[in-house]
XYZ file of C-alpha atoms in Angstrom:
762
model
C -10.886 -168.849 -140.982
C -13.026 -165.852 -141.954
C -14.250 -165.023 -138.196
C -11.856 -161.888 -137.506
C -13.307 -161.061 -134.231
C -17.321 -159.955 -133.008
C -16.578 -155.951 -133.624
C -15.639 -156.073 -136.762
C -18.512 -158.541 -137.755
C -21.291 -156.358 -135.904
C -19.494 -153.286 -138.033
C -20.462 -155.471 -141.076
C -23.427 -156.359 -140.097
C -24.465 -152.683 -139.703
C -24.344 -152.641 -143.384
C -27.218 -155.371 -144.482
C -29.374 -152.331 -141.919
C -29.574 -149.408 -144.552
C -32.020 -148.538 -147.343
C -31.362 -149.223 -150.881
C -31.863 -146.853 -153.276
C -34.594 -147.388 -156.205
C -34.165 -146.790 -160.191
C -37.049 -144.919 -161.731
C -39.046 -147.739 -162.718
C -38.756 -149.384 -158.941
C -35.702 -151.702 -159.560
C -33.513 -151.936 -156.735
C -29.825 -149.678 -157.814
C -27.141 -151.994 -157.443
C -24.254 -152.276 -154.990
C -21.520 -152.381 -157.156
C -21.581 -151.901 -161.055
C -18.582 -151.502 -164.003
C -18.172 -148.861 -166.110
C -15.416 -149.208 -169.028
C -11.750 -148.845 -168.781
C -11.371 -146.860 -171.284
C -12.852 -144.376 -173.852
C -11.841 -143.557 -177.881
C -9.418 -140.697 -176.779
C -7.938 -140.977 -173.457
C -4.619 -140.045 -173.373
C -2.005 -141.188 -170.296
C -0.319 -139.490 -167.917
C 2.824 -140.884 -166.452
C 1.119 -143.054 -163.293
C 1.230 -141.146 -160.905
C 1.622 -137.626 -162.345
C -0.356 -135.345 -159.940
C -3.423 -134.266 -161.710
C -3.556 -136.954 -164.511
C -7.348 -137.841 -165.696
C -8.747 -141.154 -164.949
C -10.563 -143.533 -167.103
C -13.598 -144.766 -166.059
C -13.797 -146.998 -163.619
C -15.653 -149.637 -161.802
C -18.453 -147.280 -160.229
C -18.888 -147.282 -156.803
C -21.072 -144.362 -155.174
C -21.257 -144.195 -151.250
C -24.487 -143.008 -150.422
C -26.613 -143.425 -146.708
C -26.133 -147.639 -147.302
C -22.447 -147.697 -148.577
C -22.068 -148.235 -152.443
C -24.645 -147.647 -154.983
C -25.153 -146.588 -158.588
C -22.905 -145.215 -161.670
C -20.258 -142.511 -160.833
C -19.314 -139.495 -163.621
C -16.416 -141.211 -165.297
C -14.075 -138.412 -163.992
C -14.931 -138.883 -160.530
C -13.738 -140.832 -157.667
C -15.406 -142.630 -154.334
C -14.173 -141.719 -150.917
C -12.462 -145.038 -149.014
C -15.593 -147.238 -148.121
C -17.030 -147.576 -144.984
C -18.198 -150.137 -143.360
C -17.834 -154.565 -143.593
C -18.251 -153.968 -147.552
C -14.525 -152.823 -149.380
C -15.241 -153.156 -153.002
C -11.283 -152.828 -154.650
C -11.967 -149.945 -156.356
C -12.974 -147.928 -153.137
C -9.600 -146.267 -152.958
C -7.856 -142.729 -153.804
C -6.670 -142.811 -156.938
C -3.095 -142.018 -157.737
C -3.228 -139.273 -159.845
C -5.297 -137.095 -157.622
C -3.538 -134.217 -157.048
C -0.850 -134.034 -154.116
C -1.563 -130.635 -152.508
C 0.832 -128.489 -152.199
C 3.090 -130.678 -154.315
C 1.051 -130.362 -157.352
C 0.613 -126.580 -157.336
C 3.821 -125.727 -156.569
C 5.206 -127.885 -159.569
C 2.205 -126.424 -162.343
C 3.763 -122.869 -161.271
C 6.750 -123.571 -163.160
C 5.501 -125.395 -166.362
C 4.328 -123.666 -169.727
C 1.266 -124.567 -171.758
C 3.261 -126.877 -173.855
C 5.243 -128.812 -170.945
C 2.124 -129.079 -169.462
C 0.138 -131.055 -172.219
C 3.794 -132.427 -173.316
C 3.385 -134.530 -170.386
C 0.895 -136.521 -170.785
C 2.016 -139.471 -172.771
C 0.139 -140.817 -175.469
C -1.501 -144.309 -175.464
C -1.495 -146.753 -177.556
C -5.098 -146.851 -179.003
C -7.204 -150.023 -180.213
C -8.436 -150.054 -183.724
C -11.143 -150.499 -183.988
C -12.453 -149.228 -181.175
C -12.775 -151.084 -177.495
C -14.901 -150.420 -174.794
C -13.158 -152.698 -172.397
C -14.527 -153.428 -169.181
C -12.380 -156.025 -167.808
C -8.859 -157.806 -169.328
C -6.772 -158.237 -170.999
C -7.046 -161.542 -168.757
C -4.009 -164.250 -169.729
C -4.318 -168.071 -169.253
C -1.928 -170.952 -168.960
C -2.688 -173.893 -170.207
C -0.218 -176.435 -170.202
C 2.687 -177.286 -173.216
C 3.377 -180.943 -175.412
C 5.379 -181.421 -177.717
C 7.116 -178.395 -177.390
C 4.429 -175.997 -177.830
C 3.275 -173.664 -175.593
C -0.949 -173.361 -174.993
C -2.710 -170.404 -173.686
C -5.552 -168.089 -174.049
C -6.459 -164.040 -173.967
C -9.738 -162.654 -172.622
C -11.535 -159.428 -172.956
C -14.881 -158.681 -171.854
C -16.161 -155.868 -173.448
C -19.265 -153.272 -173.202
C -21.381 -153.562 -176.801
C -22.183 -150.364 -176.632
C -19.662 -148.083 -178.330
C -17.618 -151.227 -178.874
C -16.558 -151.490 -183.097
C -16.823 -155.711 -183.988
C -16.165 -155.307 -187.327
C -13.608 -156.917 -187.940
C -13.851 -159.057 -185.081
C -11.101 -158.236 -181.956
C -7.856 -159.943 -182.923
C -4.599 -160.588 -180.706
C -1.461 -159.769 -182.144
C 1.478 -161.573 -180.490
C 5.576 -161.282 -181.438
C 8.437 -163.230 -180.468
C 11.961 -163.298 -181.348
C 12.828 -167.006 -180.939
C 16.593 -166.163 -181.598
C 16.866 -164.545 -178.817
C 16.888 -165.230 -175.549
C 16.131 -163.350 -172.903
C 17.625 -163.942 -169.870
C 20.333 -166.019 -169.029
C 18.030 -168.981 -165.988
C 20.774 -170.100 -163.447
C 19.582 -173.727 -162.060
C 20.161 -172.544 -158.428
C 16.423 -170.938 -157.136
C 18.527 -168.811 -154.786
C 19.916 -166.189 -157.827
C 16.776 -164.787 -158.449
C 18.049 -162.393 -155.554
C 21.189 -161.260 -156.563
C 21.338 -161.792 -160.031
C 21.768 -159.022 -162.299
C 18.459 -157.665 -164.872
C 19.449 -158.481 -167.986
C 18.942 -156.187 -170.674
C 15.682 -156.933 -171.816
C 14.678 -156.640 -167.834
C 16.110 -153.761 -167.358
C 13.158 -152.405 -169.463
C 10.225 -154.632 -168.429
C 7.830 -151.843 -167.148
C 4.499 -152.187 -165.552
C 4.116 -148.326 -165.652
C 2.936 -149.546 -169.738
C 0.068 -151.586 -167.934
C -3.465 -150.715 -168.758
C -4.681 -151.133 -165.365
C -2.676 -147.942 -164.638
C -4.996 -146.252 -165.959
C -7.431 -146.199 -163.427
C -7.941 -146.097 -159.373
C -5.089 -148.693 -157.793
C -2.454 -148.688 -160.546
C 1.118 -147.887 -159.173
C 2.039 -144.256 -158.181
C 5.431 -143.809 -159.378
C 6.089 -140.035 -160.222
C 7.871 -139.047 -163.767
C 7.938 -142.675 -165.137
C 9.732 -143.421 -168.151
C 7.467 -144.427 -171.223
C 7.385 -147.665 -171.676
C 10.275 -148.535 -174.165
C 11.396 -151.833 -176.048
C 14.323 -154.065 -175.417
C 15.403 -154.989 -178.545
C 14.879 -153.418 -182.387
C 13.002 -155.846 -184.141
C 15.217 -157.544 -186.161
C 15.239 -160.423 -188.757
C 13.759 -163.114 -186.915
C 11.454 -161.461 -185.295
C 7.727 -162.778 -185.832
C 4.389 -161.766 -185.509
C 0.484 -162.627 -185.979
C -2.727 -162.340 -185.359
C -5.077 -164.615 -183.536
C -9.066 -164.061 -184.046
C -10.868 -163.578 -181.000
C -13.588 -165.764 -181.294
C -17.667 -164.321 -179.005
C -17.187 -166.530 -175.780
C -20.340 -165.779 -174.115
C -22.921 -162.848 -173.156
C -23.535 -160.856 -170.648
C -26.948 -159.244 -170.495
C -27.298 -156.563 -167.739
C -29.519 -153.740 -166.438
C -27.561 -151.195 -168.865
C -26.294 -153.280 -171.833
C -25.016 -156.151 -172.913
C -21.361 -157.095 -172.630
C -18.705 -159.394 -175.010
C -16.871 -162.396 -173.496
C -14.201 -163.223 -176.163
C -11.554 -165.318 -176.217
C -8.276 -165.769 -177.812
C -6.592 -169.477 -177.583
C -2.999 -169.230 -178.710
C -0.156 -171.330 -179.414
C 3.466 -170.362 -179.060
C 6.706 -172.955 -180.683
C 9.234 -172.837 -177.942
C 12.344 -172.161 -178.799
C 15.350 -173.449 -176.390
C 15.686 -170.464 -174.783
C 13.300 -168.598 -172.640
C 10.968 -165.628 -175.071
C 9.320 -162.598 -174.273
C 6.420 -162.473 -175.822
C 4.198 -159.269 -176.538
C 1.085 -158.947 -177.092
C -1.685 -156.140 -178.272
C -5.119 -156.476 -178.641
C -6.579 -154.569 -181.600
C -3.332 -152.759 -181.313
C -3.487 -151.070 -178.223
C -0.949 -151.315 -175.218
C 1.256 -154.198 -175.665
C 1.992 -155.824 -172.748
C 4.690 -158.491 -172.089
C 5.001 -161.974 -170.651
C 7.023 -165.620 -170.860
C 7.181 -168.786 -171.980
C 9.558 -171.284 -170.987
C 12.680 -173.335 -173.582
C 11.564 -175.976 -174.824
C 13.386 -178.462 -172.252
C 13.331 -175.669 -169.416
C 11.548 -176.542 -166.020
C 8.864 -173.614 -165.461
C 9.056 -171.273 -162.733
C 6.090 -170.136 -160.882
C 4.416 -168.332 -157.828
C 1.198 -169.935 -156.031
C -0.853 -168.059 -153.893
C -4.897 -167.803 -152.721
C -7.275 -165.719 -150.335
C -6.989 -162.585 -152.607
C -9.230 -160.447 -150.487
C -10.885 -159.356 -147.225
C -13.374 -160.821 -145.206
C -15.701 -158.692 -144.255
C -15.238 -156.316 -141.117
C -11.680 -155.563 -142.852
C -10.470 -152.675 -143.294
C -8.098 -152.888 -146.335
C -6.672 -149.033 -145.565
C -5.449 -150.934 -142.694
C -3.019 -152.784 -144.959
C -2.081 -150.236 -147.303
C 1.468 -148.961 -146.560
C 3.836 -146.012 -147.626
C 3.512 -146.002 -151.590
C 0.908 -148.569 -151.868
C -2.507 -147.004 -153.682
C -4.872 -150.119 -151.401
C -4.298 -152.977 -149.080
C -4.565 -155.044 -151.793
C -1.498 -154.160 -153.259
C 1.138 -154.587 -151.501
C 2.297 -158.349 -151.059
C 1.210 -158.213 -155.645
C 4.036 -155.777 -155.302
C 6.485 -158.064 -154.118
C 5.755 -160.766 -156.596
C 5.584 -158.622 -159.208
C 9.204 -157.318 -158.680
C 10.439 -160.951 -157.939
C 8.873 -161.143 -161.607
C 10.430 -158.342 -162.885
C 13.979 -159.591 -161.786
C 13.426 -162.904 -163.487
C 9.987 -163.593 -165.159
C 7.931 -166.702 -163.834
C 5.871 -168.590 -166.320
C 2.926 -169.105 -164.319
C 0.938 -167.976 -161.586
C -1.074 -170.880 -160.125
C -4.403 -169.897 -158.068
C -5.165 -172.084 -155.424
C -8.101 -170.852 -154.555
C -10.008 -167.614 -153.523
C -8.770 -165.215 -156.363
C -11.794 -163.020 -155.276
C -14.348 -162.715 -151.813
C -18.129 -163.317 -153.326
C -19.475 -163.417 -149.837
C -20.639 -159.730 -150.158
C -23.507 -160.418 -152.578
C -25.530 -161.015 -149.304
C -25.262 -156.869 -149.796
C -27.035 -157.593 -152.724
C -30.621 -155.294 -152.094
C -32.861 -158.147 -154.028
C -31.574 -160.505 -151.338
C -32.330 -157.981 -148.320
C -35.490 -159.813 -147.907
C -34.353 -163.353 -147.434
C -31.441 -161.973 -144.656
C -34.007 -160.472 -143.014
C -35.727 -163.886 -142.772
C -35.718 -165.190 -139.090
C -35.562 -169.348 -139.234
C -33.506 -171.209 -141.309
C -36.637 -173.007 -142.340
C -37.773 -169.929 -144.015
C -34.580 -169.000 -145.425
C -34.930 -172.513 -146.980
C -38.032 -172.725 -148.155
C -37.369 -169.299 -150.023
C -38.536 -168.755 -153.277
C -36.171 -167.906 -156.434
C -37.587 -164.183 -158.189
C -36.318 -163.366 -161.746
C -35.352 -160.187 -160.556
C -33.486 -162.118 -157.666
C -31.569 -164.172 -160.227
C -30.857 -161.649 -162.680
C -29.588 -159.938 -159.052
C -26.992 -162.723 -158.911
C -25.998 -161.800 -161.805
C -25.202 -158.737 -161.752
C -23.493 -159.266 -158.714
C -21.042 -161.618 -159.743
C -20.338 -160.158 -163.329
C -19.222 -156.832 -161.374
C -17.513 -158.187 -158.723
C -14.899 -160.304 -161.496
C -14.223 -156.852 -163.310
C -13.509 -155.112 -159.972
C -11.217 -156.918 -158.914
C -10.418 -158.660 -161.817
C -8.679 -155.225 -163.291
C -7.578 -153.972 -159.969
C -4.354 -152.525 -159.557
C -1.490 -154.966 -159.149
C -3.163 -158.357 -159.811
C -4.619 -156.159 -162.637
C -0.976 -156.664 -163.793
C -0.117 -159.981 -162.940
C -2.893 -161.370 -164.559
C -2.368 -160.194 -167.686
C 1.417 -160.272 -167.391
C 1.788 -163.871 -166.035
C -0.143 -167.133 -167.197
C -2.630 -167.561 -164.773
C -4.006 -171.005 -164.021
C -6.322 -171.408 -161.592
C -8.502 -173.231 -158.830
C -11.931 -172.275 -157.063
C -12.203 -172.192 -153.568
C -15.535 -171.099 -151.071
C -14.975 -167.730 -151.063
C -15.193 -168.031 -155.102
C -18.912 -168.818 -154.915
C -19.653 -167.990 -151.349
C -18.629 -168.653 -147.868
C -18.741 -172.572 -147.435
C -20.894 -173.341 -150.520
C -20.863 -177.208 -150.582
C -20.158 -177.395 -146.689
C -23.850 -176.747 -145.495
C -26.958 -178.804 -144.597
C -28.559 -181.000 -147.527
C -31.553 -179.095 -147.223
C -30.010 -175.602 -147.596
C -27.787 -176.912 -150.412
C -30.686 -177.809 -152.019
C -33.170 -174.682 -151.628
C -34.175 -172.170 -154.635
C -31.442 -169.730 -153.556
C -28.324 -171.774 -153.209
C -28.870 -173.764 -156.479
C -28.751 -170.178 -158.257
C -25.761 -169.163 -155.917
C -24.068 -172.348 -156.357
C -25.105 -172.508 -160.575
C -24.016 -169.177 -161.564
C -21.046 -168.845 -159.002
C -19.116 -171.401 -160.951
C -20.467 -170.327 -164.380
C -18.083 -167.502 -164.059
C -15.739 -169.139 -162.302
C -15.240 -170.960 -165.677
C -15.809 -167.719 -167.427
C -13.377 -165.009 -165.729
C -10.841 -167.981 -164.249
C -10.750 -170.818 -166.770
C -11.930 -168.645 -170.010
C -14.380 -171.823 -170.683
C -18.173 -172.177 -171.290
C -19.126 -175.830 -171.323
C -21.958 -174.809 -173.922
C -19.156 -173.604 -176.316
C -16.894 -175.811 -175.499
C -18.368 -178.985 -174.910
C -17.297 -181.776 -172.636
C -15.327 -183.857 -173.486
C -13.613 -186.315 -171.346
C -10.635 -187.303 -173.778
C -7.581 -185.902 -173.292
C -6.625 -183.191 -175.686
C -9.951 -183.603 -176.881
C -10.945 -180.129 -175.152
C -10.288 -177.258 -176.339
C -8.080 -176.627 -172.802
C -5.942 -179.569 -173.473
C -5.470 -179.281 -169.116
C -8.677 -179.870 -168.617
C -9.834 -182.977 -166.257
C -13.514 -183.791 -166.102
C -15.276 -185.563 -162.754
C -18.541 -186.201 -162.030
C -21.672 -184.319 -161.765
C -21.835 -181.846 -158.585
C -24.689 -182.406 -156.647
C -25.929 -178.729 -156.299
C -24.658 -177.217 -159.382
C -25.334 -178.242 -162.642
C -22.032 -179.023 -163.744
C -19.581 -181.621 -163.710
C -16.138 -180.457 -162.098
C -13.297 -178.953 -163.242
C -9.966 -180.318 -162.703
C -7.064 -179.164 -164.617
C -3.780 -181.501 -165.133
C -0.743 -178.910 -167.013
C 3.204 -180.003 -167.590
C 5.352 -177.745 -165.182
C 8.459 -179.158 -166.693
C 9.836 -182.361 -168.171
C 10.151 -184.079 -164.593
C 6.706 -181.840 -162.863
C 3.076 -181.628 -163.372
C 0.333 -180.118 -161.526
C -3.149 -181.477 -160.779
C -5.797 -178.625 -159.385
C -8.379 -180.458 -157.611
C -11.573 -179.049 -157.993
C -12.334 -180.062 -154.516
C -15.784 -177.442 -154.103
C -18.437 -178.621 -157.149
C -18.704 -182.125 -156.056
C -19.133 -181.022 -152.112
C -20.987 -182.366 -149.398
C -21.004 -182.944 -145.942
C -20.164 -186.574 -147.401
C -17.240 -185.920 -149.428
C -15.201 -183.556 -151.194
C -14.603 -185.459 -154.175
C -17.108 -188.138 -156.018
C -15.629 -192.135 -157.416
C -15.499 -190.510 -161.132
C -13.565 -187.516 -160.399
C -10.558 -189.890 -158.366
C -10.632 -192.445 -161.296
C -10.239 -189.932 -163.991
C -7.577 -188.230 -161.295
C -5.727 -191.414 -160.865
C -6.110 -192.854 -164.905
C -4.200 -188.970 -165.446
C -1.592 -189.550 -162.447
C -0.692 -192.835 -163.752
C -0.233 -192.063 -167.673
C 2.163 -189.522 -167.151
C 5.450 -189.039 -168.879
C 8.485 -191.514 -167.526
C 10.355 -188.503 -167.103
C 8.221 -186.503 -164.241
C 9.817 -186.792 -160.722
C 7.460 -184.572 -159.096
C 3.522 -184.125 -158.909
C 2.555 -181.196 -157.308
C -1.359 -182.054 -156.134
C -3.330 -178.266 -155.518
C -5.997 -178.866 -152.966
C -7.381 -175.506 -152.097
C -8.056 -176.439 -148.346
C -4.573 -177.824 -146.443
C -5.106 -181.899 -145.826
C -2.275 -182.203 -143.480
C -2.654 -179.234 -140.457
C -3.131 -178.605 -137.177
C -6.906 -180.760 -136.141
C -9.515 -179.150 -134.486
C -12.431 -181.762 -133.918
C -12.419 -180.658 -130.742
C -14.221 -176.706 -131.650
C -16.204 -178.763 -134.175
C -17.757 -180.595 -132.229
C -18.731 -177.949 -129.475
C -20.602 -175.659 -131.847
C -22.337 -178.560 -133.115
C -23.790 -178.937 -129.810
C -27.776 -177.505 -129.842
C -27.440 -175.863 -126.648
C -24.057 -174.218 -127.410
C -25.518 -170.591 -125.049
C -23.521 -167.749 -127.962
C -24.857 -170.141 -130.934
C -28.225 -169.968 -129.027
C -27.636 -166.184 -128.266
C -26.390 -165.028 -132.053
C -29.828 -167.002 -133.520
C -32.023 -164.708 -131.213
C -29.565 -161.876 -131.886
C -29.316 -161.139 -128.220
C -26.184 -159.148 -126.204
C -24.153 -158.111 -129.908
C -23.603 -162.101 -131.096
C -25.848 -162.078 -134.226
C -22.591 -162.106 -136.163
C -21.951 -166.006 -133.924
C -24.656 -167.593 -136.682
C -24.221 -167.404 -140.575
C -26.821 -165.811 -142.832
C -28.306 -168.505 -144.155
C -29.200 -171.422 -141.541
C -28.495 -169.759 -138.165
C -26.110 -172.494 -137.701
C -22.635 -171.174 -135.658
C -20.857 -169.172 -138.321
C -17.135 -171.111 -138.300
C -19.195 -174.506 -138.195
C -19.318 -174.279 -142.565
C -15.324 -173.816 -141.838
C -14.932 -176.352 -139.896
C -16.349 -179.093 -141.834
C -15.122 -177.617 -144.832
C -11.691 -179.278 -143.889
C -10.185 -182.846 -144.531
C -9.418 -183.638 -140.773
C -13.367 -183.058 -140.311
C -14.981 -186.425 -138.943
C -17.067 -186.245 -141.704
C -14.452 -186.268 -144.466
C -11.422 -188.452 -142.151
C -12.041 -191.571 -144.085
C -12.305 -190.016 -147.689
C -8.739 -188.331 -146.846
C -6.807 -191.235 -145.516
C -7.967 -193.087 -148.121
C -6.816 -191.033 -150.702
C -3.669 -190.434 -149.295
C -3.127 -194.438 -148.711
C -3.731 -194.290 -152.990
C -1.445 -191.791 -153.349
C 1.104 -193.568 -151.887
C 0.826 -196.521 -153.625
C 1.294 -194.449 -156.962
C 4.472 -192.564 -155.644
C 6.120 -196.076 -154.516
C 5.416 -197.547 -157.973
C 5.953 -194.941 -160.413
C 8.919 -193.281 -158.396
C 7.251 -190.036 -158.448
C 7.609 -187.599 -155.492
C 3.979 -185.552 -154.376
C 3.606 -182.286 -152.973
C 0.389 -180.639 -151.569
C -0.568 -176.981 -151.954
C -3.127 -175.449 -150.488
C -4.394 -172.152 -149.409
C -7.659 -171.291 -147.478
C -6.473 -171.134 -143.893
C -4.948 -167.325 -143.955
C -1.406 -169.041 -142.937
C 1.964 -170.243 -143.943
C 2.839 -173.119 -143.140
C 4.349 -176.946 -144.379
C 2.565 -180.516 -143.083
C 4.276 -183.825 -142.993
C 3.237 -187.059 -143.912
C 5.941 -189.643 -144.031
C 7.119 -193.189 -142.972
C 6.310 -193.944 -139.308
C 9.550 -194.190 -137.156
C 9.240 -195.682 -133.391
C 12.160 -195.963 -132.077
C 13.394 -199.844 -130.714
C 10.466 -200.763 -133.166
C 10.021 -203.098 -136.003
C 9.532 -200.077 -137.601
C 13.302 -199.169 -137.011
C 14.904 -195.275 -137.545
C 13.740 -192.504 -139.166
C 13.599 -192.902 -143.166
C 16.288 -190.628 -145.189
C 13.308 -188.520 -147.050
C 14.821 -189.101 -149.845
C 14.323 -192.822 -149.826
C 10.609 -192.632 -148.199
C 7.983 -192.800 -150.699
C 5.720 -191.470 -147.883
C 7.355 -188.528 -147.310
C 4.783 -185.759 -148.471
C 4.950 -181.935 -148.434
C 1.467 -179.626 -147.896
C 2.596 -176.387 -148.661
C 0.578 -173.761 -147.155
C 0.423 -170.250 -149.018
C -2.497 -167.899 -147.555
C -3.032 -165.298 -147.674
C -1.302 -162.792 -150.418
C -4.106 -160.242 -149.427
C -6.613 -161.119 -146.615
C -5.834 -160.705 -142.762
C -3.968 -163.488 -140.400
C -6.635 -164.990 -138.207
C -7.021 -163.217 -134.711
C -4.017 -163.640 -132.098
C -6.234 -165.706 -130.280
C -6.945 -168.779 -132.947
C -3.646 -168.540 -133.919
C -2.159 -169.270 -130.489
C -4.971 -172.366 -130.771
C -3.611 -173.889 -134.070
C 0.204 -173.398 -132.811
C -0.303 -175.152 -129.850
C -1.697 -177.893 -131.573
C 0.577 -177.723 -134.320
C 3.673 -179.846 -132.734
C 1.057 -182.633 -132.172
C 2.128 -185.868 -134.108
C -0.970 -187.554 -134.820
C -1.282 -191.172 -135.695
C -4.664 -190.966 -137.593
C -2.743 -193.309 -140.225
C -0.305 -195.312 -138.155
C -2.458 -198.380 -139.429
C -1.197 -197.407 -142.414
C 2.194 -197.224 -140.803
C 2.369 -193.202 -141.517
C 3.279 -190.448 -139.048
C 1.935 -186.865 -140.196
C 2.962 -183.474 -138.446
C 4.039 -180.151 -139.280
C 7.586 -178.618 -140.234
C 9.537 -175.799 -137.738
C 10.284 -174.234 -140.892
C 9.519 -170.661 -139.128
C 12.970 -170.527 -136.794
C 12.622 -166.551 -136.537
C 9.990 -163.457 -137.167
C 10.842 -161.593 -140.584
C 12.709 -159.318 -138.445
C 15.516 -161.849 -137.781
C 14.025 -162.488 -133.729
C 13.115 -165.906 -132.772
C 9.711 -166.842 -133.008
C 8.253 -169.545 -129.820
C 5.692 -171.030 -132.021
C 7.693 -172.056 -135.527
C 5.540 -173.821 -137.780
C 2.725 -171.583 -138.283
C 3.218 -168.283 -139.419
C 0.774 -165.498 -139.151
C 1.384 -163.606 -142.151
C 0.636 -162.182 -145.574
C 2.794 -164.298 -148.187
C 2.651 -165.918 -151.693
C 5.450 -168.637 -152.766
C 7.930 -169.432 -155.463
C 8.787 -172.652 -156.978
C 11.356 -173.373 -159.167
C 13.084 -176.760 -160.053
C 16.754 -177.536 -158.734
C 17.689 -179.421 -162.082
C 21.455 -180.025 -159.905
C 19.917 -182.635 -156.991
C 15.869 -182.759 -159.010
C 14.438 -181.142 -155.613
C 11.068 -179.282 -156.029
C 11.899 -175.705 -154.575
C 9.552 -174.040 -152.304
C 10.283 -170.200 -151.182
C 7.513 -169.203 -148.877
C 7.854 -165.477 -149.160
C 6.235 -163.917 -145.875
C 5.125 -159.747 -145.638
C 8.267 -158.609 -143.788
C 6.348 -154.930 -141.983
C 2.143 -155.342 -142.310
C 1.266 -152.990 -145.343
C 5.187 -152.775 -146.634
C 4.419 -155.888 -148.968
C 8.252 -156.477 -148.937
C 8.851 -160.088 -148.384
C 11.107 -162.364 -146.386
C 11.871 -166.094 -147.750
C 11.628 -169.336 -145.910
C 12.944 -171.765 -148.335
C 12.436 -175.686 -148.555
C 12.366 -178.406 -150.798
C 10.822 -181.739 -151.777
C 13.424 -184.094 -152.313
C 13.902 -186.139 -155.239
C 12.776 -189.588 -155.223
C 14.975 -192.026 -154.457
C 13.874 -195.643 -153.511
C 13.109 -198.259 -156.518
C 9.607 -198.912 -157.530
C 9.532 -202.973 -155.239
């Protein structure tokens, strides 16, 4: 849920009422635009060095309305006000620290001041980078790792002769870490010589606001001198797509990578055009991948991000990402699984060209609102700029370039609730454009694909991204659904189901997508023991049906007052069709009355698959801004024909739903948390007809400070999850990492294991 309280929403809504600035030609100035990160002569200070100049960065200028236009590359905006908080709107770590900076400057000579700057590896030929490098994991087949690197560059000032290249360097004969089969070992294992030199200080994101504030950080060092077995290779990037924006053209460059795996884990260093080196890790040939999962990487409207910024952090976006990166430095992740809402695009409605639509009084007027060329261009401008801002900012930028990403979208990657609004609104001209362009930019920035270049080949292994799994056509967007089926180790597979492209009020996924999903599952290798099915929204979670019914009532007094914007209740209805603000969230849920039949059928099909293939199925979800674990299991009624409860090892219906949300966003208000917690103890009977019980697991016996918790099923703190396979027990281990204190980022682990599949197929 994204409702954070009426006062917060009223503050966010106030930003819509201020005037927008215009360019000399009469066109609106964008709310958010981007400048290149780097320049041809930039030199790098040690991160956090007082007085270090900033590189050009996402431009956010605060006028009367909030944010407009461009800034000088070495300027910096103050913390944002109002409801929208662009990730760059935070004091830069290089900004002088007053007295400390003045005192230090007195003791340094001119030569010492000059030498305190570390020369940065420059790209040759030079590229004006707007976003990236971004790193994607595709899959592993026959001992070969497949993935890609992508950068976005401004054509003005970039040199494309020759085309950008990615240089890879690795040593297949030298293991980098001594991995343990014990999932708890990463908490206490000493750092290997290689990992002790692993530093995020060298990451390009530290050249602009949001980088770490490490004073006098040492320059990056190579773990080892190159050996005779070191391998280097160059991959020429291909032009994937060109964005033609208000300030010129920008090119998406993609370099496809193939790495032959060694018997042991390897570190791979890559550079774009010979620039700064960034390291990522690939598993050994027969090693299970260790990975981290996250969701909800942004703040809802009305949330002040600075409230979540603890000591030592540049912004409220960074604390939990810092913890994830520290865990990665201690024992590296091979994949970073984004479970939806990798960015929040709801602020699209703040763009000046959309204010005429926002101001319309009735849903009927909004549905009929025509889309002009200026509005269409504004939608593209927003998604392009917003992606560049979020994906190149701070700790998240360090993660998405040093841990290979594999992502699936949810509604906020498009706009809040997309697909769960009434048919007439979803088919309106504006929503058609939003769905089209939001999905287009999701595929580009998060999946590194463009269908017009890559095609929609449905035969396995024929698409350039081998993990891509196409489903049916979207009813509101001109794309097939793009699910992902990828290898996570000899015993583990993951399917990330696209639950947004085909979503309507009546369905989550189409028959074509389910058919393709189960064809993929039934054809998995014989050695697979665990399947992780990633669903953006939890499938086993406390019900909110009573609230859904109440908000649908036409005589709901709060909704009626909100439609007339009386008593400050305008935020009780959404800006699209004046329905209740929370209704789209509830209609999104698998347990919504319109999706319940599809949900139950889906679970039954998975139970049948699990039983016959002897594979444990586990769900992984986000969305709800809480950590929780739901469970489906075989029905057990004392004294009945069903007998005593089955040992989970022997129960093919035993399926956990790991819910990990949010890594950045705020938890729901206390009232909502209390309501969800009170509902979480209920054992649901909706699938008793299929001999299936459903409830929540009381995982959270104590709070992060060790004190007992009253509600043990729901944890309302920011979090992410580390996943590792235990080769001794064949269990898949999920360690939900919960932020200990708001804004500090340090986490406490709450582990739970998906048991091995111990039943015999009939």
